[in-house]
Amino acid sequence: MTPHIEAAPGDYAEDILLPGDPARAEWIAETFLENVKIVNRVRGATGLTGMYKGRRVSVQATGMGMPSAAIYINELLMEYGIKRMIRVGTCGGLNADYKVRDIVLAQAASTNSAQNAALFGQYQFASIADFGLLRKAADEAEKAGLRTVVGGIVTDDNFYDPLGGAPYEVLKKHGTVAVEMETAALYTIAARYGAKALTVATISDCLITHEQLSSDARQESLVEMVTLALDTLG
């Protein structure tokens, strides 16, 4: 056990999906997995393990933002033998060329978080995805005919932006595809422990065109995204 996870050794599979929302974690398990066992309920951060196409896979909610996600990622890697981690979630598009429902495969994650700045001092650590997972996800997406974007994203500590998107201008000029709140922590901590990590995120709204997914379209797109993530772990 850890301060935030009550699971016993062996309760988690070596492969795990990391949504932020506990309700989404339960939905993933109910929709895609068989023989599901709940392994964590501490603080409402649901963890579950089941079978997908004959393989053992876990799902663990991480909450929103780098501080929350970092707690769960650290504890999973320190105590539970996780080898491969895929964050599944949504993101905001920063380029009008990419549409809502497009799936972003995050190659790298810039961040404004103080976590990495405090840790690396004079260095700016490059938070990057595992290439094997990234390549497999791109191949699986092509086979499935999904609209995907491979590129850099930004992990922002702020959800609400009082400056109206102004801070993103320089990132957009340097090809940044989307914004979300967890990936830089995932990639940095995975690198520390020698684990493999990737973020697969659906563009749910575009900060440039202000297009948004309807609730029905959001649910359909999540099915595509989660299926892609699970098949990438296959």
JSON list of C-alpha atoms in Angstrom, two decimals:
[
{"chain": "A", "resi": 1, "resn": "MET", "atom": "CA", "xyz": [0.00, 0.00, 0.00]},
{"chain": "A", "resi": 2, "resn": "THR", "atom": "CA", "xyz": [0.95, 3.63, -0.53]},
{"chain": "A", "resi": 3, "resn": "PRO", "atom": "CA", "xyz": [-0.57, 6.80, 0.93]},
{"chain": "A", "resi": 4, "resn": "HIS", "atom": "CA", "xyz": [-2.98, 7.04, -2.01]},
{"chain": "A", "resi": 5, "resn": "ILE", "atom": "CA", "xyz": [-3.34, 3.46, -3.30]},
{"chain": "A", "resi": 6, "resn": "GLU", "atom": "CA", "xyz": [-4.67, 0.52, -1.29]},
{"chain": "A", "resi": 7, "resn": "ALA", "atom": "CA", "xyz": [-4.00, -2.19, -3.89]},
{"chain": "A", "resi": 8, "resn": "ALA", "atom": "CA", "xyz": [-1.99, -5.26, -2.93]},
{"chain": "A", "resi": 9, "resn": "PRO", "atom": "CA", "xyz": [1.16, -6.28, -4.82]},
{"chain": "A", "resi": 10, "resn": "GLY", "atom": "CA", "xyz": [0.16, -7.86, -8.11]},
{"chain": "A", "resi": 11, "resn": "ASP", "atom": "CA", "xyz": [-3.26, -6.18, -8.25]},
{"chain": "A", "resi": 12, "resn": "TYR", "atom": "CA", "xyz": [-2.15, -3.94, -11.13]},
{"chain": "A", "resi": 13, "resn": "ALA", "atom": "CA", "xyz": [-1.12, -5.23, -14.55]},
{"chain": "A", "resi": 14, "resn": "GLU", "atom": "CA", "xyz": [2.18, -4.12, -16.05]},
{"chain": "A", "resi": 15, "resn": "ASP", "atom": "CA", "xyz": [0.20, -2.14, -18.67]},
{"chain": "A", "resi": 16, "resn": "ILE", "atom": "CA", "xyz": [-2.10, 0.65, -17.49]},
{"chain": "A", "resi": 17, "resn": "LEU", "atom": "CA", "xyz": [-4.36, 3.38, -18.87]},
{"chain": "A", "resi": 18, "resn": "LEU", "atom": "CA", "xyz": [-4.44, 6.68, -16.98]},
{"chain": "A", "resi": 19, "resn": "PRO", "atom": "CA", "xyz": [-7.60, 8.78, -17.38]},
{"chain": "A", "resi": 20, "resn": "GLY", "atom": "CA", "xyz": [-8.04, 11.75, -15.10]},
{"chain": "A", "resi": 21, "resn": "ASP", "atom": "CA", "xyz": [-11.68, 11.19, -14.21]},
{"chain": "A", "resi": 22, "resn": "PRO", "atom": "CA", "xyz": [-12.61, 8.30, -11.84]},
{"chain": "A", "resi": 23, "resn": "ALA", "atom": "CA", "xyz": [-15.97, 7.95, -13.63]},
{"chain": "A", "resi": 24, "resn": "ARG", "atom": "CA", "xyz": [-14.15, 7.59, -16.94]},
{"chain": "A", "resi": 25, "resn": "ALA", "atom": "CA", "xyz": [-11.87, 4.95, -15.42]},
{"chain": "A", "resi": 26, "resn": "GLU", "atom": "CA", "xyz": [-14.93, 2.91, -14.43]},
{"chain": "A", "resi": 27, "resn": "TRP", "atom": "CA", "xyz": [-16.51, 3.46, -17.86]},
{"chain": "A", "resi": 28, "resn": "ILE", "atom": "CA", "xyz": [-13.35, 2.20, -19.59]},
{"chain": "A", "resi": 29, "resn": "ALA", "atom": "CA", "xyz": [-13.30, -0.94, -17.45]},
{"chain": "A", "resi": 30, "resn": "GLU", "atom": "CA", "xyz": [-17.02, -1.62, -17.90]},
{"chain": "A", "resi": 31, "resn": "THR", "atom": "CA", "xyz": [-16.93, -0.99, -21.65]},
{"chain": "A", "resi": 32, "resn": "PHE", "atom": "CA", "xyz": [-13.68, -2.65, -22.74]},
{"chain": "A", "resi": 33, "resn": "LEU", "atom": "CA", "xyz": [-12.46, -5.09, -20.08]},
{"chain": "A", "resi": 34, "resn": "GLU", "atom": "CA", "xyz": [-13.62, -8.49, -18.86]},
{"chain": "A", "resi": 35, "resn": "ASN", "atom": "CA", "xyz": [-13.31, -10.04, -15.38]},
{"chain": "A", "resi": 36, "resn": "VAL", "atom": "CA", "xyz": [-12.83, -6.62, -13.83]},
{"chain": "A", "resi": 37, "resn": "LYS", "atom": "CA", "xyz": [-11.60, -6.24, -10.26]},
{"chain": "A", "resi": 38, "resn": "ILE", "atom": "CA", "xyz": [-11.61, -2.95, -8.36]},
{"chain": "A", "resi": 39, "resn": "VAL", "atom": "CA", "xyz": [-8.18, -2.54, -6.77]},
{"chain": "A", "resi": 40, "resn": "ASN", "atom": "CA", "xyz": [-8.29, 1.04, -5.46]},
{"chain": "A", "resi": 41, "resn": "ARG", "atom": "CA", "xyz": [-10.92, 3.39, -4.01]},
{"chain": "A", "resi": 42, "resn": "VAL", "atom": "CA", "xyz": [-8.75, 5.67, -1.85]},
{"chain": "A", "resi": 43, "resn": "ARG", "atom": "CA", "xyz": [-9.90, 9.31, -2.17]},
{"chain": "A", "resi": 44, "resn": "GLY", "atom": "CA", "xyz": [-12.31, 8.19, -4.88]},
{"chain": "A", "resi": 45, "resn": "ALA", "atom": "CA", "xyz": [-9.44, 7.65, -7.35]},
{"chain": "A", "resi": 46, "resn": "THR", "atom": "CA", "xyz": [-10.69, 4.41, -8.84]},
{"chain": "A", "resi": 47, "resn": "GLY", "atom": "CA", "xyz": [-8.24, 1.74, -9.95]},
{"chain": "A", "resi": 48, "resn": "LEU", "atom": "CA", "xyz": [-9.37, -1.40, -11.80]},
{"chain": "A", "resi": 49, "resn": "THR", "atom": "CA", "xyz": [-7.78, -4.42, -13.46]},
{"chain": "A", "resi": 50, "resn": "GLY", "atom": "CA", "xyz": [-9.29, -6.72, -16.09]},
{"chain": "A", "resi": 51, "resn": "MET", "atom": "CA", "xyz": [-8.67, -8.52, -19.37]},
{"chain": "A", "resi": 52, "resn": "TYR", "atom": "CA", "xyz": [-8.61, -7.05, -22.89]},
{"chain": "A", "resi": 53, "resn": "LYS", "atom": "CA", "xyz": [-8.27, -9.51, -25.78]},
{"chain": "A", "resi": 54, "resn": "GLY", "atom": "CA", "xyz": [-6.71, -12.05, -23.45]},
{"chain": "A", "resi": 55, "resn": "ARG", "atom": "CA", "xyz": [-4.23, -9.61, -21.92]},
{"chain": "A", "resi": 56, "resn": "ARG", "atom": "CA", "xyz": [-4.21, -8.18, -18.42]},
{"chain": "A", "resi": 57, "resn": "VAL", "atom": "CA", "xyz": [-4.68, -4.38, -18.34]},
{"chain": "A", "resi": 58, "resn": "SER", "atom": "CA", "xyz": [-5.31, -1.89, -15.55]},
{"chain": "A", "resi": 59, "resn": "VAL", "atom": "CA", "xyz": [-6.96, 1.52, -15.42]},
{"chain": "A", "resi": 60, "resn": "GLN", "atom": "CA", "xyz": [-6.20, 4.13, -12.77]},
{"chain": "A", "resi": 61, "resn": "ALA", "atom": "CA", "xyz": [-7.72, 7.60, -12.36]},
{"chain": "A", "resi": 62, "resn": "THR", "atom": "CA", "xyz": [-5.12, 10.30, -11.68]},
{"chain": "A", "resi": 63, "resn": "GLY", "atom": "CA", "xyz": [-7.20, 13.42, -11.07]},
{"chain": "A", "resi": 64, "resn": "MET", "atom": "CA", "xyz": [-6.61, 16.72, -12.87]},
{"chain": "A", "resi": 65, "resn": "GLY", "atom": "CA", "xyz": [-3.30, 18.49, -13.26]},
{"chain": "A", "resi": 66, "resn": "MET", "atom": "CA", "xyz": [0.36, 17.62, -12.80]},
{"chain": "A", "resi": 67, "resn": "PRO", "atom": "CA", "xyz": [0.45, 17.60, -8.97]},
{"chain": "A", "resi": 68, "resn": "SER", "atom": "CA", "xyz": [-2.35, 15.04, -8.72]},
{"chain": "A", "resi": 69, "resn": "ALA", "atom": "CA", "xyz": [-1.17, 12.92, -11.66]},
{"chain": "A", "resi": 70, "resn": "ALA", "atom": "CA", "xyz": [2.41, 12.92, -10.34]},
{"chain": "A", "resi": 71, "resn": "ILE", "atom": "CA", "xyz": [1.31, 11.34, -7.06]},
{"chain": "A", "resi": 72, "resn": "TYR", "atom": "CA", "xyz": [-0.33, 8.36, -8.76]},
{"chain": "A", "resi": 73, "resn": "ILE", "atom": "CA", "xyz": [2.33, 7.93, -11.43]},
{"chain": "A", "resi": 74, "resn": "ASN", "atom": "CA", "xyz": [5.12, 7.94, -8.83]},
{"chain": "A", "resi": 75, "resn": "GLU", "atom": "CA", "xyz": [3.35, 5.45, -6.56]},
{"chain": "A", "resi": 76, "resn": "LEU", "atom": "CA", "xyz": [2.43, 3.12, -9.42]},
{"chain": "A", "resi": 77, "resn": "LEU", "atom": "CA", "xyz": [6.01, 3.03, -10.64]},
{"chain": "A", "resi": 78, "resn": "MET", "atom": "CA", "xyz": [7.63, 2.85, -7.19]},
{"chain": "A", "resi": 79, "resn": "GLU", "atom": "CA", "xyz": [5.50, 0.07, -5.73]},
{"chain": "A", "resi": 80, "resn": "TYR", "atom": "CA", "xyz": [3.48, -1.79, -8.36]},
{"chain": "A", "resi": 81, "resn": "GLY", "atom": "CA", "xyz": [5.82, -2.76, -11.18]},
{"chain": "A", "resi": 82, "resn": "ILE", "atom": "CA", "xyz": [4.07, -0.85, -13.95]},
{"chain": "A", "resi": 83, "resn": "LYS", "atom": "CA", "xyz": [6.00, -1.02, -17.23]},
{"chain": "A", "resi": 84, "resn": "ARG", "atom": "CA", "xyz": [3.86, 0.82, -19.81]},
{"chain": "A", "resi": 85, "resn": "MET", "atom": "CA", "xyz": [1.50, 3.74, -19.20]},
{"chain": "A", "resi": 86, "resn": "ILE", "atom": "CA", "xyz": [-0.86, 5.50, -21.60]},
{"chain": "A", "resi": 87, "resn": "ARG", "atom": "CA", "xyz": [-2.72, 8.61, -20.56]},
{"chain": "A", "resi": 88, "resn": "VAL", "atom": "CA", "xyz": [-6.14, 8.77, -22.20]},
{"chain": "A", "resi": 89, "resn": "GLY", "atom": "CA", "xyz": [-8.08, 12.02, -22.09]},
{"chain": "A", "resi": 90, "resn": "THR", "atom": "CA", "xyz": [-9.07, 15.17, -23.92]},
{"chain": "A", "resi": 91, "resn": "CYS", "atom": "CA", "xyz": [-7.16, 18.27, -24.95]},
{"chain": "A", "resi": 92, "resn": "GLY", "atom": "CA", "xyz": [-7.73, 21.71, -26.42]},
{"chain": "A", "resi": 93, "resn": "GLY", "atom": "CA", "xyz": [-6.57, 22.28, -29.99]},
{"chain": "A", "resi": 94, "resn": "LEU", "atom": "CA", "xyz": [-4.14, 25.13, -30.72]},
{"chain": "A", "resi": 95, "resn": "ASN", "atom": "CA", "xyz": [-4.12, 24.87, -34.51]},
{"chain": "A", "resi": 96, "resn": "ALA", "atom": "CA", "xyz": [-7.12, 25.46, -36.78]},
{"chain": "A", "resi": 97, "resn": "ASP", "atom": "CA", "xyz": [-5.80, 22.79, -39.18]},
{"chain": "A", "resi": 98, "resn": "TYR", "atom": "CA", "xyz": [-6.73, 20.11, -36.66]},
{"chain": "A", "resi": 99, "resn": "LYS", "atom": "CA", "xyz": [-10.37, 19.44, -35.91]},
{"chain": "A", "resi": 100, "resn": "VAL", "atom": "CA", "xyz": [-12.34, 18.27, -32.91]},
{"chain": "A", "resi": 101, "resn": "ARG", "atom": "CA", "xyz": [-12.33, 14.46, -32.71]},
{"chain": "A", "resi": 102, "resn": "ASP", "atom": "CA", "xyz": [-8.80, 14.32, -34.11]},
{"chain": "A", "resi": 103, "resn": "ILE", "atom": "CA", "xyz": [-6.63, 12.19, -31.84]},
{"chain": "A", "resi": 104, "resn": "VAL", "atom": "CA", "xyz": [-3.34, 13.68, -30.67]},
{"chain": "A", "resi": 105, "resn": "LEU", "atom": "CA", "xyz": [-0.37, 11.39, -30.12]},
{"chain": "A", "resi": 106, "resn": "ALA", "atom": "CA", "xyz": [1.82, 13.55, -27.93]},
{"chain": "A", "resi": 107, "resn": "GLN", "atom": "CA", "xyz": [5.42, 13.31, -29.08]},
{"chain": "A", "resi": 108, "resn": "ALA", "atom": "CA", "xyz": [6.68, 15.77, -26.46]},
{"chain": "A", "resi": 109, "resn": "ALA", "atom": "CA", "xyz": [5.25, 18.02, -23.76]},
{"chain": "A", "resi": 110, "resn": "SER", "atom": "CA", "xyz": [6.33, 21.56, -22.96]},
{"chain": "A", "resi": 111, "resn": "THR", "atom": "CA", "xyz": [5.13, 22.93, -19.62]},
{"chain": "A", "resi": 112, "resn": "ASN", "atom": "CA", "xyz": [4.86, 26.04, -17.47]},
{"chain": "A", "resi": 113, "resn": "SER", "atom": "CA", "xyz": [4.76, 23.95, -14.30]},
{"chain": "A", "resi": 114, "resn": "ALA", "atom": "CA", "xyz": [7.19, 24.66, -11.48]},
{"chain": "A", "resi": 115, "resn": "GLN", "atom": "CA", "xyz": [7.66, 20.92, -10.93]},
{"chain": "A", "resi": 116, "resn": "ASN", "atom": "CA", "xyz": [10.25, 20.46, -13.64]},
{"chain": "A", "resi": 117, "resn": "ALA", "atom": "CA", "xyz": [11.85, 23.86, -13.10]},
{"chain": "A", "resi": 118, "resn": "ALA", "atom": "CA", "xyz": [12.46, 23.04, -9.44]},
{"chain": "A", "resi": 119, "resn": "LEU", "atom": "CA", "xyz": [13.80, 19.59, -10.28]},
{"chain": "A", "resi": 120, "resn": "PHE", "atom": "CA", "xyz": [16.16, 20.37, -13.18]},
{"chain": "A", "resi": 121, "resn": "GLY", "atom": "CA", "xyz": [17.49, 23.81, -12.22]},
{"chain": "A", "resi": 122, "resn": "GLN", "atom": "CA", "xyz": [19.40, 25.34, -15.13]},
{"chain": "A", "resi": 123, "resn": "TYR", "atom": "CA", "xyz": [18.25, 22.63, -17.54]},
{"chain": "A", "resi": 124, "resn": "GLN", "atom": "CA", "xyz": [15.02, 22.46, -19.51]},
{"chain": "A", "resi": 125, "resn": "PHE", "atom": "CA", "xyz": [14.23, 18.76, -19.52]},
{"chain": "A", "resi": 126, "resn": "ALA", "atom": "CA", "xyz": [12.70, 17.42, -22.75]},
{"chain": "A", "resi": 127, "resn": "SER", "atom": "CA", "xyz": [9.60, 15.46, -21.70]},
{"chain": "A", "resi": 128, "resn": "ILE", "atom": "CA", "xyz": [9.14, 12.98, -24.56]},
{"chain": "A", "resi": 129, "resn": "ALA", "atom": "CA", "xyz": [7.01, 9.93, -25.31]},
{"chain": "A", "resi": 130, "resn": "ASP", "atom": "CA", "xyz": [8.37, 6.42, -25.62]},
{"chain": "A", "resi": 131, "resn": "PHE", "atom": "CA", "xyz": [9.12, 5.98, -29.31]},
{"chain": "A", "resi": 132, "resn": "GLY", "atom": "CA", "xyz": [7.98, 2.35, -29.44]},
{"chain": "A", "resi": 133, "resn": "LEU", "atom": "CA", "xyz": [4.54, 3.21, -28.06]},
{"chain": "A", "resi": 134, "resn": "LEU", "atom": "CA", "xyz": [4.28, 6.29, -30.26]},
{"chain": "A", "resi": 135, "resn": "ARG", "atom": "CA", "xyz": [5.14, 4.32, -33.41]},
{"chain": "A", "resi": 136, "resn": "LYS", "atom": "CA", "xyz": [2.73, 1.52, -32.50]},
{"chain": "A", "resi": 137, "resn": "ALA", "atom": "CA", "xyz": [-0.09, 4.00, -31.82]},
{"chain": "A", "resi": 138, "resn": "ALA", "atom": "CA", "xyz": [0.49, 5.74, -35.16]},
{"chain": "A", "resi": 139, "resn": "ASP", "atom": "CA", "xyz": [0.45, 2.39, -36.98]},
{"chain": "A", "resi": 140, "resn": "GLU", "atom": "CA", "xyz": [-2.71, 1.22, -35.21]},
{"chain": "A", "resi": 141, "resn": "ALA", "atom": "CA", "xyz": [-4.45, 4.53, -35.91]},
{"chain": "A", "resi": 142, "resn": "GLU", "atom": "CA", "xyz": [-3.59, 4.30, -39.60]},
{"chain": "A", "resi": 143, "resn": "LYS", "atom": "CA", "xyz": [-4.96, 0.75, -39.79]},
{"chain": "A", "resi": 144, "resn": "ALA", "atom": "CA", "xyz": [-8.19, 1.88, -38.10]},
{"chain": "A", "resi": 145, "resn": "GLY", "atom": "CA", "xyz": [-8.56, 4.91, -40.39]},
{"chain": "A", "resi": 146, "resn": "LEU", "atom": "CA", "xyz": [-8.49, 7.38, -37.51]},
{"chain": "A", "resi": 147, "resn": "ARG", "atom": "CA", "xyz": [-7.60, 11.06, -37.91]},
{"chain": "A", "resi": 148, "resn": "THR", "atom": "CA", "xyz": [-4.48, 11.51, -35.80]},
{"chain": "A", "resi": 149, "resn": "VAL", "atom": "CA", "xyz": [-1.91, 14.21, -35.20]},
{"chain": "A", "resi": 150, "resn": "VAL", "atom": "CA", "xyz": [1.62, 13.46, -33.99]},
{"chain": "A", "resi": 151, "resn": "GLY", "atom": "CA", "xyz": [3.27, 16.48, -32.42]},
{"chain": "A", "resi": 152, "resn": "GLY", "atom": "CA", "xyz": [4.24, 18.51, -29.41]},
{"chain": "A", "resi": 153, "resn": "ILE", "atom": "CA", "xyz": [1.71, 19.60, -26.82]},
{"chain": "A", "resi": 154, "resn": "VAL", "atom": "CA", "xyz": [1.85, 21.86, -23.77]},
{"chain": "A", "resi": 155, "resn": "THR", "atom": "CA", "xyz": [0.97, 20.81, -20.24]},
{"chain": "A", "resi": 156, "resn": "ASP", "atom": "CA", "xyz": [-0.45, 23.88, -18.52]},
{"chain": "A", "resi": 157, "resn": "ASP", "atom": "CA", "xyz": [-1.04, 24.34, -14.79]},
{"chain": "A", "resi": 158, "resn": "ASN", "atom": "CA", "xyz": [-3.95, 26.68, -15.56]},
{"chain": "A", "resi": 159, "resn": "PHE", "atom": "CA", "xyz": [-7.32, 25.56, -16.91]},
{"chain": "A", "resi": 160, "resn": "TYR", "atom": "CA", "xyz": [-8.85, 29.04, -16.96]},
{"chain": "A", "resi": 161, "resn": "ASP", "atom": "CA", "xyz": [-6.74, 31.60, -18.81]},
{"chain": "A", "resi": 162, "resn": "PRO", "atom": "CA", "xyz": [-7.36, 35.24, -17.76]},
{"chain": "A", "resi": 163, "resn": "LEU", "atom": "CA", "xyz": [-5.22, 36.46, -20.68]},
{"chain": "A", "resi": 164, "resn": "GLY", "atom": "CA", "xyz": [-7.49, 34.97, -23.33]},
{"chain": "A", "resi": 165, "resn": "GLY", "atom": "CA", "xyz": [-5.03, 32.55, -24.92]},
{"chain": "A", "resi": 166, "resn": "ALA", "atom": "CA", "xyz": [-2.19, 35.07, -25.32]},
{"chain": "A", "resi": 167, "resn": "PRO", "atom": "CA", "xyz": [0.44, 32.82, -23.67]},
{"chain": "A", "resi": 168, "resn": "TYR", "atom": "CA", "xyz": [-0.12, 30.20, -26.36]},
{"chain": "A", "resi": 169, "resn": "GLU", "atom": "CA", "xyz": [0.87, 32.42, -29.28]},
{"chain": "A", "resi": 170, "resn": "VAL", "atom": "CA", "xyz": [4.58, 31.64, -29.14]},
{"chain": "A", "resi": 171, "resn": "LEU", "atom": "CA", "xyz": [3.84, 27.93, -28.66]},
{"chain": "A", "resi": 172, "resn": "LYS", "atom": "CA", "xyz": [1.55, 27.94, -31.70]},
{"chain": "A", "resi": 173, "resn": "LYS", "atom": "CA", "xyz": [4.29, 29.59, -33.75]},
{"chain": "A", "resi": 174, "resn": "HIS", "atom": "CA", "xyz": [6.56, 26.70, -32.80]},
{"chain": "A", "resi": 175, "resn": "GLY", "atom": "CA", "xyz": [4.14, 24.01, -33.91]},
{"chain": "A", "resi": 176, "resn": "THR", "atom": "CA", "xyz": [2.50, 23.10, -30.61]},
{"chain": "A", "resi": 177, "resn": "VAL", "atom": "CA", "xyz": [-0.64, 21.12, -31.39]},
{"chain": "A", "resi": 178, "resn": "ALA", "atom": "CA", "xyz": [-2.73, 21.13, -28.20]},
{"chain": "A", "resi": 179, "resn": "VAL", "atom": "CA", "xyz": [-2.93, 21.94, -24.51]},
{"chain": "A", "resi": 180, "resn": "GLU", "atom": "CA", "xyz": [-3.77, 19.68, -21.55]},
{"chain": "A", "resi": 181, "resn": "MET", "atom": "CA", "xyz": [-2.71, 19.33, -17.91]},
{"chain": "A", "resi": 182, "resn": "GLU", "atom": "CA", "xyz": [-0.85, 16.08, -17.15]},
{"chain": "A", "resi": 183, "resn": "THR", "atom": "CA", "xyz": [1.53, 14.79, -19.83]},
{"chain": "A", "resi": 184, "resn": "ALA", "atom": "CA", "xyz": [4.75, 16.57, -18.84]},
{"chain": "A", "resi": 185, "resn": "ALA", "atom": "CA", "xyz": [4.54, 14.89, -15.43]},
{"chain": "A", "resi": 186, "resn": "LEU", "atom": "CA", "xyz": [3.83, 11.50, -17.00]},
{"chain": "A", "resi": 187, "resn": "TYR", "atom": "CA", "xyz": [6.79, 11.66, -19.39]},
{"chain": "A", "resi": 188, "resn": "THR", "atom": "CA", "xyz": [9.22, 13.05, -16.82]},
{"chain": "A", "resi": 189, "resn": "ILE", "atom": "CA", "xyz": [8.41, 10.52, -14.11]},
{"chain": "A", "resi": 190, "resn": "ALA", "atom": "CA", "xyz": [8.33, 7.60, -16.56]},
{"chain": "A", "resi": 191, "resn": "ALA", "atom": "CA", "xyz": [11.82, 8.59, -17.71]},
{"chain": "A", "resi": 192, "resn": "ARG", "atom": "CA", "xyz": [13.01, 8.63, -14.09]},
{"chain": "A", "resi": 193, "resn": "TYR", "atom": "CA", "xyz": [11.87, 5.05, -13.53]},
{"chain": "A", "resi": 194, "resn": "GLY", "atom": "CA", "xyz": [12.73, 3.68, -16.96]},
{"chain": "A", "resi": 195, "resn": "ALA", "atom": "CA", "xyz": [9.06, 3.07, -17.84]},
{"chain": "A", "resi": 196, "resn": "LYS", "atom": "CA", "xyz": [7.38, 3.62, -21.20]},
{"chain": "A", "resi": 197, "resn": "ALA", "atom": "CA", "xyz": [4.73, 6.32, -21.52]},
{"chain": "A", "resi": 198, "resn": "LEU", "atom": "CA", "xyz": [2.49, 7.92, -24.11]},
{"chain": "A", "resi": 199, "resn": "THR", "atom": "CA", "xyz": [-0.45, 10.33, -24.14]},
{"chain": "A", "resi": 200, "resn": "VAL", "atom": "CA", "xyz": [-3.35, 9.67, -26.50]},
{"chain": "A", "resi": 201, "resn": "ALA", "atom": "CA", "xyz": [-5.85, 12.54, -26.30]},
{"chain": "A", "resi": 202, "resn": "THR", "atom": "CA", "xyz": [-8.90, 13.55, -28.30]},
{"chain": "A", "resi": 203, "resn": "ILE", "atom": "CA", "xyz": [-9.29, 17.20, -29.29]},
{"chain": "A", "resi": 204, "resn": "SER", "atom": "CA", "xyz": [-12.57, 18.06, -27.56]},
{"chain": "A", "resi": 205, "resn": "ASP", "atom": "CA", "xyz": [-12.49, 21.78, -28.37]},
{"chain": "A", "resi": 206, "resn": "CYS", "atom": "CA", "xyz": [-10.40, 24.13, -30.47]},
{"chain": "A", "resi": 207, "resn": "LEU", "atom": "CA", "xyz": [-9.14, 27.31, -28.83]},
{"chain": "A", "resi": 208, "resn": "ILE", "atom": "CA", "xyz": [-8.73, 28.92, -32.26]},
{"chain": "A", "resi": 209, "resn": "THR", "atom": "CA", "xyz": [-12.04, 28.17, -34.00]},
{"chain": "A", "resi": 210, "resn": "HIS", "atom": "CA", "xyz": [-14.01, 27.65, -30.74]},
{"chain": "A", "resi": 211, "resn": "GLU", "atom": "CA", "xyz": [-15.50, 24.45, -32.18]},
{"chain": "A", "resi": 212, "resn": "GLN", "atom": "CA", "xyz": [-16.58, 21.97, -29.50]},
{"chain": "A", "resi": 213, "resn": "LEU", "atom": "CA", "xyz": [-17.67, 18.36, -29.46]},
{"chain": "A", "resi": 214, "resn": "SER", "atom": "CA", "xyz": [-21.26, 17.62, -28.60]},
{"chain": "A", "resi": 215, "resn": "SER", "atom": "CA", "xyz": [-21.81, 15.21, -25.73]},
{"chain": "A", "resi": 216, "resn": "ASP", "atom": "CA", "xyz": [-22.71, 12.37, -28.14]},
{"chain": "A", "resi": 217, "resn": "ALA", "atom": "CA", "xyz": [-19.72, 13.00, -30.39]},
{"chain": "A", "resi": 218, "resn": "ARG", "atom": "CA", "xyz": [-17.44, 13.21, -27.34]},
{"chain": "A", "resi": 219, "resn": "GLN", "atom": "CA", "xyz": [-18.55, 9.75, -26.22]},
{"chain": "A", "resi": 220, "resn": "GLU", "atom": "CA", "xyz": [-18.06, 8.25, -29.68]},
{"chain": "A", "resi": 221, "resn": "SER", "atom": "CA", "xyz": [-14.59, 9.79, -29.94]},
{"chain": "A", "resi": 222, "resn": "LEU", "atom": "CA", "xyz": [-13.62, 8.41, -26.54]},
{"chain": "A", "resi": 223, "resn": "VAL", "atom": "CA", "xyz": [-14.45, 4.90, -27.76]},
{"chain": "A", "resi": 224, "resn": "GLU", "atom": "CA", "xyz": [-12.08, 5.39, -30.69]},
{"chain": "A", "resi": 225, "resn": "MET", "atom": "CA", "xyz": [-9.36, 6.84, -28.47]},
{"chain": "A", "resi": 226, "resn": "VAL", "atom": "CA", "xyz": [-9.52, 4.14, -25.78]},
{"chain": "A", "resi": 227, "resn": "THR", "atom": "CA", "xyz": [-9.63, 1.36, -28.35]},
{"chain": "A", "resi": 228, "resn": "LEU", "atom": "CA", "xyz": [-6.51, 2.83, -29.97]},
{"chain": "A", "resi": 229, "resn": "ALA", "atom": "CA", "xyz": [-4.73, 3.02, -26.61]},
{"chain": "A", "resi": 230, "resn": "LEU", "atom": "CA", "xyz": [-5.61, -0.56, -25.69]},
{"chain": "A", "resi": 231, "resn": "ASP", "atom": "CA", "xyz": [-4.55, -1.90, -29.09]},
{"chain": "A", "resi": 232, "resn": "THR", "atom": "CA", "xyz": [-1.29, 0.03, -28.79]},
{"chain": "A", "resi": 233, "resn": "LEU", "atom": "CA", "xyz": [-0.55, -1.96, -25.63]},
{"chain": "A", "resi": 234, "resn": "GLY", "atom": "CA", "xyz": [-1.24, -5.23, -27.48]}
]
